[in-house]
CSV table of C-alpha atoms in Angstrom, one decimal:
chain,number,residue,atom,x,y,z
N,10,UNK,CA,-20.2,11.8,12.6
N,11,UNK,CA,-16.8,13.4,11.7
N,12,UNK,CA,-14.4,11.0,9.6
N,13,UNK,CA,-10.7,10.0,10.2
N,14,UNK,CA,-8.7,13.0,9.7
N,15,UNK,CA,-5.3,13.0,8.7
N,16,UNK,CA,-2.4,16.2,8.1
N,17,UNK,CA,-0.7,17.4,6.3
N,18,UNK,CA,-2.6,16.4,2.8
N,19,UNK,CA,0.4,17.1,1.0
N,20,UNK,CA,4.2,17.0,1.7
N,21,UNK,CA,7.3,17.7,-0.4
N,22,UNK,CA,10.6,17.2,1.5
N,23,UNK,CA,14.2,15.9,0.0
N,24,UNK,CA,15.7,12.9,0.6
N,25,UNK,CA,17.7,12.2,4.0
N,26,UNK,CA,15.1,15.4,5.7
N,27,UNK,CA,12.2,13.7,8.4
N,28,UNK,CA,8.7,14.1,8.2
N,29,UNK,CA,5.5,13.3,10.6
N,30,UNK,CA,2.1,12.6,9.8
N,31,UNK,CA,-0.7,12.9,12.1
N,32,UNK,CA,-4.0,10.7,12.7
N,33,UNK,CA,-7.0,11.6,14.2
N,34,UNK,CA,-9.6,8.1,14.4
N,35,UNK,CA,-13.3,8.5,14.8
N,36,UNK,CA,-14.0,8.3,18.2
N,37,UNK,CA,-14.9,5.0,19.4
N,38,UNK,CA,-13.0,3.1,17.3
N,39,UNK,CA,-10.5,0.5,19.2
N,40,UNK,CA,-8.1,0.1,15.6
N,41,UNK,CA,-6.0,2.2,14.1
N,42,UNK,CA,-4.1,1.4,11.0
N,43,UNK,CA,-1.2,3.0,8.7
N,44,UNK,CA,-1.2,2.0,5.2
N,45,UNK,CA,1.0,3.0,2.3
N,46,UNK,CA,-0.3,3.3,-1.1
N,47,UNK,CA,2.4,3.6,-3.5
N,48,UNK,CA,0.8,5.3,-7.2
N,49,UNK,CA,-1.4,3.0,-8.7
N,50,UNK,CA,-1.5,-0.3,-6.6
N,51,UNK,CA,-3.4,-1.0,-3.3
N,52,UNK,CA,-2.6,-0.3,0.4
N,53,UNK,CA,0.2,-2.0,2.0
N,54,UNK,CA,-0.2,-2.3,5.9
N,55,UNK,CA,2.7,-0.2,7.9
N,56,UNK,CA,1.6,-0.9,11.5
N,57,UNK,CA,-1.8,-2.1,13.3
N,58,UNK,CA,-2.7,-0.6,16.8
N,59,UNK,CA,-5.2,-2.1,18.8
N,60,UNK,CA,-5.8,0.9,21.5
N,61,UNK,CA,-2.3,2.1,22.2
N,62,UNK,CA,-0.7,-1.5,22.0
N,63,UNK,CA,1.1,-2.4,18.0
N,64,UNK,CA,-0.9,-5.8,16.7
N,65,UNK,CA,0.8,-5.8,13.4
N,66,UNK,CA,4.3,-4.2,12.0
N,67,UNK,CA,5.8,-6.6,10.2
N,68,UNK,CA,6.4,-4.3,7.5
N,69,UNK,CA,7.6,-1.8,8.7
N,70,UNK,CA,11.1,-0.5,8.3
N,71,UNK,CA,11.8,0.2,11.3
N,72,UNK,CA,15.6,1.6,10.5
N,73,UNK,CA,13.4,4.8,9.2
N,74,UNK,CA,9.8,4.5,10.4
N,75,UNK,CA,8.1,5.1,13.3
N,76,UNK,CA,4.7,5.0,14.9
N,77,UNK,CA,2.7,5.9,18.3
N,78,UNK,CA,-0.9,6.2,19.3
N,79,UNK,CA,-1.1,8.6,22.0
N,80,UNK,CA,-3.4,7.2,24.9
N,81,UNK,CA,-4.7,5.0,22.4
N,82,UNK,CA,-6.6,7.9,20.3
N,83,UNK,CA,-4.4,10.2,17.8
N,84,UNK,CA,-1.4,8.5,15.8
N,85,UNK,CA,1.8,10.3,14.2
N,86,UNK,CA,4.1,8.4,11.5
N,87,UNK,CA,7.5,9.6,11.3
N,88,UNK,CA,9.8,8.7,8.6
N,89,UNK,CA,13.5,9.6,9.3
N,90,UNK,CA,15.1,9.5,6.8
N,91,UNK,CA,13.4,9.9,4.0
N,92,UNK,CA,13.9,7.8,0.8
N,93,UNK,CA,13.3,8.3,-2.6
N,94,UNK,CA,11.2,5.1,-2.7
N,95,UNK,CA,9.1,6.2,0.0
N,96,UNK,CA,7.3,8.7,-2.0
N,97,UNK,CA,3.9,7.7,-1.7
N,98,UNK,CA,-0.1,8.1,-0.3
N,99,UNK,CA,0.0,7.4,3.7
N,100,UNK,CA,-3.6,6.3,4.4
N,101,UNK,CA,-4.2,5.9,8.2
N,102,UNK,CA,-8.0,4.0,8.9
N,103,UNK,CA,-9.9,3.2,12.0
N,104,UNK,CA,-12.3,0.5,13.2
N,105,UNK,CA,-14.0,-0.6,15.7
N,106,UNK,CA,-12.9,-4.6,17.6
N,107,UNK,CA,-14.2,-7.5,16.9
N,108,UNK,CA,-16.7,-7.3,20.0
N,109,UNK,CA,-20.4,-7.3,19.0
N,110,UNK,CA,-21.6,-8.2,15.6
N,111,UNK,CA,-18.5,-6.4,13.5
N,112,UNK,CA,-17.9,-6.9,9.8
N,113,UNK,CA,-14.6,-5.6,9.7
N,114,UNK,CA,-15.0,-2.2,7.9
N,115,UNK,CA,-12.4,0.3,7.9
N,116,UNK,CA,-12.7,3.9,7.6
N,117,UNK,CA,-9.8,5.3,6.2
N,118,UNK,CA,-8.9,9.0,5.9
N,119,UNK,CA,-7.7,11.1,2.8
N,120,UNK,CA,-4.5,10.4,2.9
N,121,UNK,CA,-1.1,12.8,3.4
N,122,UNK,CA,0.8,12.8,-0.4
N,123,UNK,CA,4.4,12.2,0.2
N,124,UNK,CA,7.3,13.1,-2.4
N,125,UNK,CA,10.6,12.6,-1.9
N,126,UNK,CA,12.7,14.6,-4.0
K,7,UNK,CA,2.3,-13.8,3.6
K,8,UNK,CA,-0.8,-14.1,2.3
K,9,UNK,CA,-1.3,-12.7,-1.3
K,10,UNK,CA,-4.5,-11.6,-3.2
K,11,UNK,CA,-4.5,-11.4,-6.8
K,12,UNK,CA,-6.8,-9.2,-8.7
K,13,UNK,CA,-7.2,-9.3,-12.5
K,14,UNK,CA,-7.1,-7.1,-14.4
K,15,UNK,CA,-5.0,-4.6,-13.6
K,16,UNK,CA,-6.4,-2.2,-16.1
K,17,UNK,CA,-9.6,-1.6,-17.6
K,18,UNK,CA,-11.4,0.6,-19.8
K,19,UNK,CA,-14.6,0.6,-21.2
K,20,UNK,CA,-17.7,2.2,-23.0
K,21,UNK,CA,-20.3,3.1,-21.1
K,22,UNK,CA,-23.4,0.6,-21.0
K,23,UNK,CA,-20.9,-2.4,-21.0
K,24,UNK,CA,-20.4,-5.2,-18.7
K,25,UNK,CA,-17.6,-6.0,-16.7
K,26,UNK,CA,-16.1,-8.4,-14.1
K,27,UNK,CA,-13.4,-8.0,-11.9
K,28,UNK,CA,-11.7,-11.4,-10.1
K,29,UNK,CA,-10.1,-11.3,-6.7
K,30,UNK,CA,-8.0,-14.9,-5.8
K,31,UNK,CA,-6.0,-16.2,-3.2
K,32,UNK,CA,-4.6,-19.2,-1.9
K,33,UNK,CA,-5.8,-18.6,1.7
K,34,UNK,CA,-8.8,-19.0,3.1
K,35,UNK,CA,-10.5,-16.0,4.6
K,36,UNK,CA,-13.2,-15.3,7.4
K,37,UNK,CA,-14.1,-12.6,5.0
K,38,UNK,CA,-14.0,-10.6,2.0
K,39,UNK,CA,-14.6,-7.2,1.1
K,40,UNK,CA,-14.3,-4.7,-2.0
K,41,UNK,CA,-13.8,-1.3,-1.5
K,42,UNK,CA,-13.7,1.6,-4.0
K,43,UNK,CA,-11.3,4.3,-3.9
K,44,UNK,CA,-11.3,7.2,-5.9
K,45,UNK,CA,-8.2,9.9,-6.9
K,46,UNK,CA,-7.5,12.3,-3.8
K,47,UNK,CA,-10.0,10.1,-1.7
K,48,UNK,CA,-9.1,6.9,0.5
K,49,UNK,CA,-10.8,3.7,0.0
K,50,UNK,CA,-14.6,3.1,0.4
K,51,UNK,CA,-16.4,0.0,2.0
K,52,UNK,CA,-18.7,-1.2,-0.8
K,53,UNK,CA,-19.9,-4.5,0.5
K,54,UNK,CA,-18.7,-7.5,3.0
K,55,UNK,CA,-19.3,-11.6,1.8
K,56,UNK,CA,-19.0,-14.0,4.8
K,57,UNK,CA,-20.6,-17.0,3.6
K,58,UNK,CA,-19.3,-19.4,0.9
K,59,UNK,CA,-21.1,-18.9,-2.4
K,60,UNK,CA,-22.8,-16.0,-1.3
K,61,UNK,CA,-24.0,-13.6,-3.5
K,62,UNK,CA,-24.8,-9.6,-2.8
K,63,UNK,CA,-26.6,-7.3,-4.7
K,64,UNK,CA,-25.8,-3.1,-4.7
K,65,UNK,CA,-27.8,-1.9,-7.6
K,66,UNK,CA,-25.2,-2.2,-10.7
K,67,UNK,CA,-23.1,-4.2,-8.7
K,68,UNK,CA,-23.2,-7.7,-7.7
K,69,UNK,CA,-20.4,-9.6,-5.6
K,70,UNK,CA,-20.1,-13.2,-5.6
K,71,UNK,CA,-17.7,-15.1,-2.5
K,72,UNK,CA,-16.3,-18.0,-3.9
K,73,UNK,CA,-17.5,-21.7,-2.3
K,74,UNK,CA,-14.4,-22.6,-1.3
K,75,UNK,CA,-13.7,-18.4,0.3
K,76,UNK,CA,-10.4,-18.3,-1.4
K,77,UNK,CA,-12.0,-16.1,-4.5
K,78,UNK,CA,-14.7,-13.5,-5.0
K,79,UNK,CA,-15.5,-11.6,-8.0
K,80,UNK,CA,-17.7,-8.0,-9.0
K,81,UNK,CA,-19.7,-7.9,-12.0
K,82,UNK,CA,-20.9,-4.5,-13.3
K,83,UNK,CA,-23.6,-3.7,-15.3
K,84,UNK,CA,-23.8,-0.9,-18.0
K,85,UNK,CA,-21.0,0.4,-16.6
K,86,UNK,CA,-21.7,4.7,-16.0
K,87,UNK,CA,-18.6,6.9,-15.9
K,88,UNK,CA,-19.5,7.6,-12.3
K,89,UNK,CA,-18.2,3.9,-11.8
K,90,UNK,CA,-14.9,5.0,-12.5
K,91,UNK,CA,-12.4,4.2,-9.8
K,92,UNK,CA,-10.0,1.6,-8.4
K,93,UNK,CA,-11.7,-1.3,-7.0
K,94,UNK,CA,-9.9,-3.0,-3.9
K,95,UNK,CA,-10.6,-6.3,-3.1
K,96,UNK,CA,-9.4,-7.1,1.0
K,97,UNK,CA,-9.2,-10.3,2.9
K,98,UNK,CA,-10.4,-10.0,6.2
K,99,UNK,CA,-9.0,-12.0,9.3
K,100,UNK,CA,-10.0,-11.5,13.0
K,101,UNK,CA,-7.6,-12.5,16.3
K,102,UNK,CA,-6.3,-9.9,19.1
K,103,UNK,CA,-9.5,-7.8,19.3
K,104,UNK,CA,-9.1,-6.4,15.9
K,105,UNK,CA,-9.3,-7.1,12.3
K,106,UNK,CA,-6.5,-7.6,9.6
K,107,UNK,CA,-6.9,-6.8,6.4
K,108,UNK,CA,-4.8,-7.9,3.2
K,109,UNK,CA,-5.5,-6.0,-0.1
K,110,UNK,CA,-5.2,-6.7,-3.4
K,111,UNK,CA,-3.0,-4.2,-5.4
K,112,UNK,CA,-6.7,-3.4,-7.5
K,113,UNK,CA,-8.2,-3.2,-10.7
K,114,UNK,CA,-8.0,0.5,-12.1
K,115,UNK,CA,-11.5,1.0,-13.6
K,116,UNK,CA,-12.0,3.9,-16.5
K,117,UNK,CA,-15.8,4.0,-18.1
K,118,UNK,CA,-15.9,6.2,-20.9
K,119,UNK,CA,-18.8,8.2,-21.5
């Protein structure tokens, strides 16, 4: 079964430039979630989509971020633009719902590096 | 906002040692889980507690859910270097069709051979 795929791995762009990362889920699954790990600490939650509807973006800064999931399958994160302080892993993960006997497990990608120069 | 603590932060050890690793909040939880993440790589399930006191057993590793589901902790024993990682503790809630996760900002793990 392939995993969550994510591009590009790695990213170097200056400040005030945009960037876009992409998401691919494994298929099937009904959650997708952005995360960013800043070096060192654990993943902070960006946006939650349940198919192509957003359950969760409270934290995200919307002034520079933004986020779709086409037809409810792929994602893209755009950051525009780009901060200093944003330099950091994004992690995007899938899941299944909650229907059947679910424990919650997320699959999360490798991550697409960010630095912000 | 609902925080988990993990403690500590840091830690390194000799191999063949014990260790634990403590995950608290002040909110209760449907569920808990720990992953393990290591560098380049995003985060790995290792195992999900549901039940108050419950207690889980993966070989070296053994998870405990606190009674009260607020806490959990991971206990390691004789530590290997292939242990090394940072260890994410995640509070699990369900509503909407999908599940949301909290993390703790994890316990950096170095076992030296």
């Amino acid at each position: 079964e392939a995993g969550v795929a994510q591009s590009p791995r790695y990213k170097i762009i200056e400040k005030r430039q945009s960037v876009a990362f992409w998401c691919n889920p494994i298929s099937g699954h009904a959650t997708l979630y952005w995360y960013q790990q800043i070096l060192g600490q654990g993943p902070k939650l960006l946006i939650q989509f349940q198919n192509n509807g957003v359950v969760d973006d409270s934290q995200l800064p919307k002034d520079r971020f933004s986020a779709e999931r086409l037809k409810g399958v792929d994602s893209t994160l755009k950051i525009q633009p780009a901060k200093l302080e944003d330099s950091a892993v994004y992690l995007c993960a899938s899941s299944f719902g909650t229907s059947g006997r679910r424990t919650g497990e997320l699959f999360f990608g490798e991550g697409s590096r960010l630095t912000v120069l | 906002t609902q925080l988990l603590e993990q403690s500590p932060q840091f830690l390194s050890i000799q191999e063949g040692e014990n260790l634990t690793v403590y995950c608290n909040s002040s909110s209760v939880f449907s569920s808990l889980q720990w992953y393990r993440q290591e560098p380049g790589e995003g985060p790995v399930l290792l195992v999900t507690v549901v039940t108050g006191g419950e207690v889980k057993k993966l070989k070296r590793l053994t998870f405990q859910f606190g009674d009260a589901r607020k806490d959990s902790s991971l206990h390691i024993t004789a530590a290997q270097p292939g242990d090394t990682g940072l260890y994410l503790c995640a509070g699990v809630r369900s509503g909407a069709g999908s599940y949301q996760l909290t993390f703790g900002k994890g316990t950096k793990l170095s076992v030296i051979p």
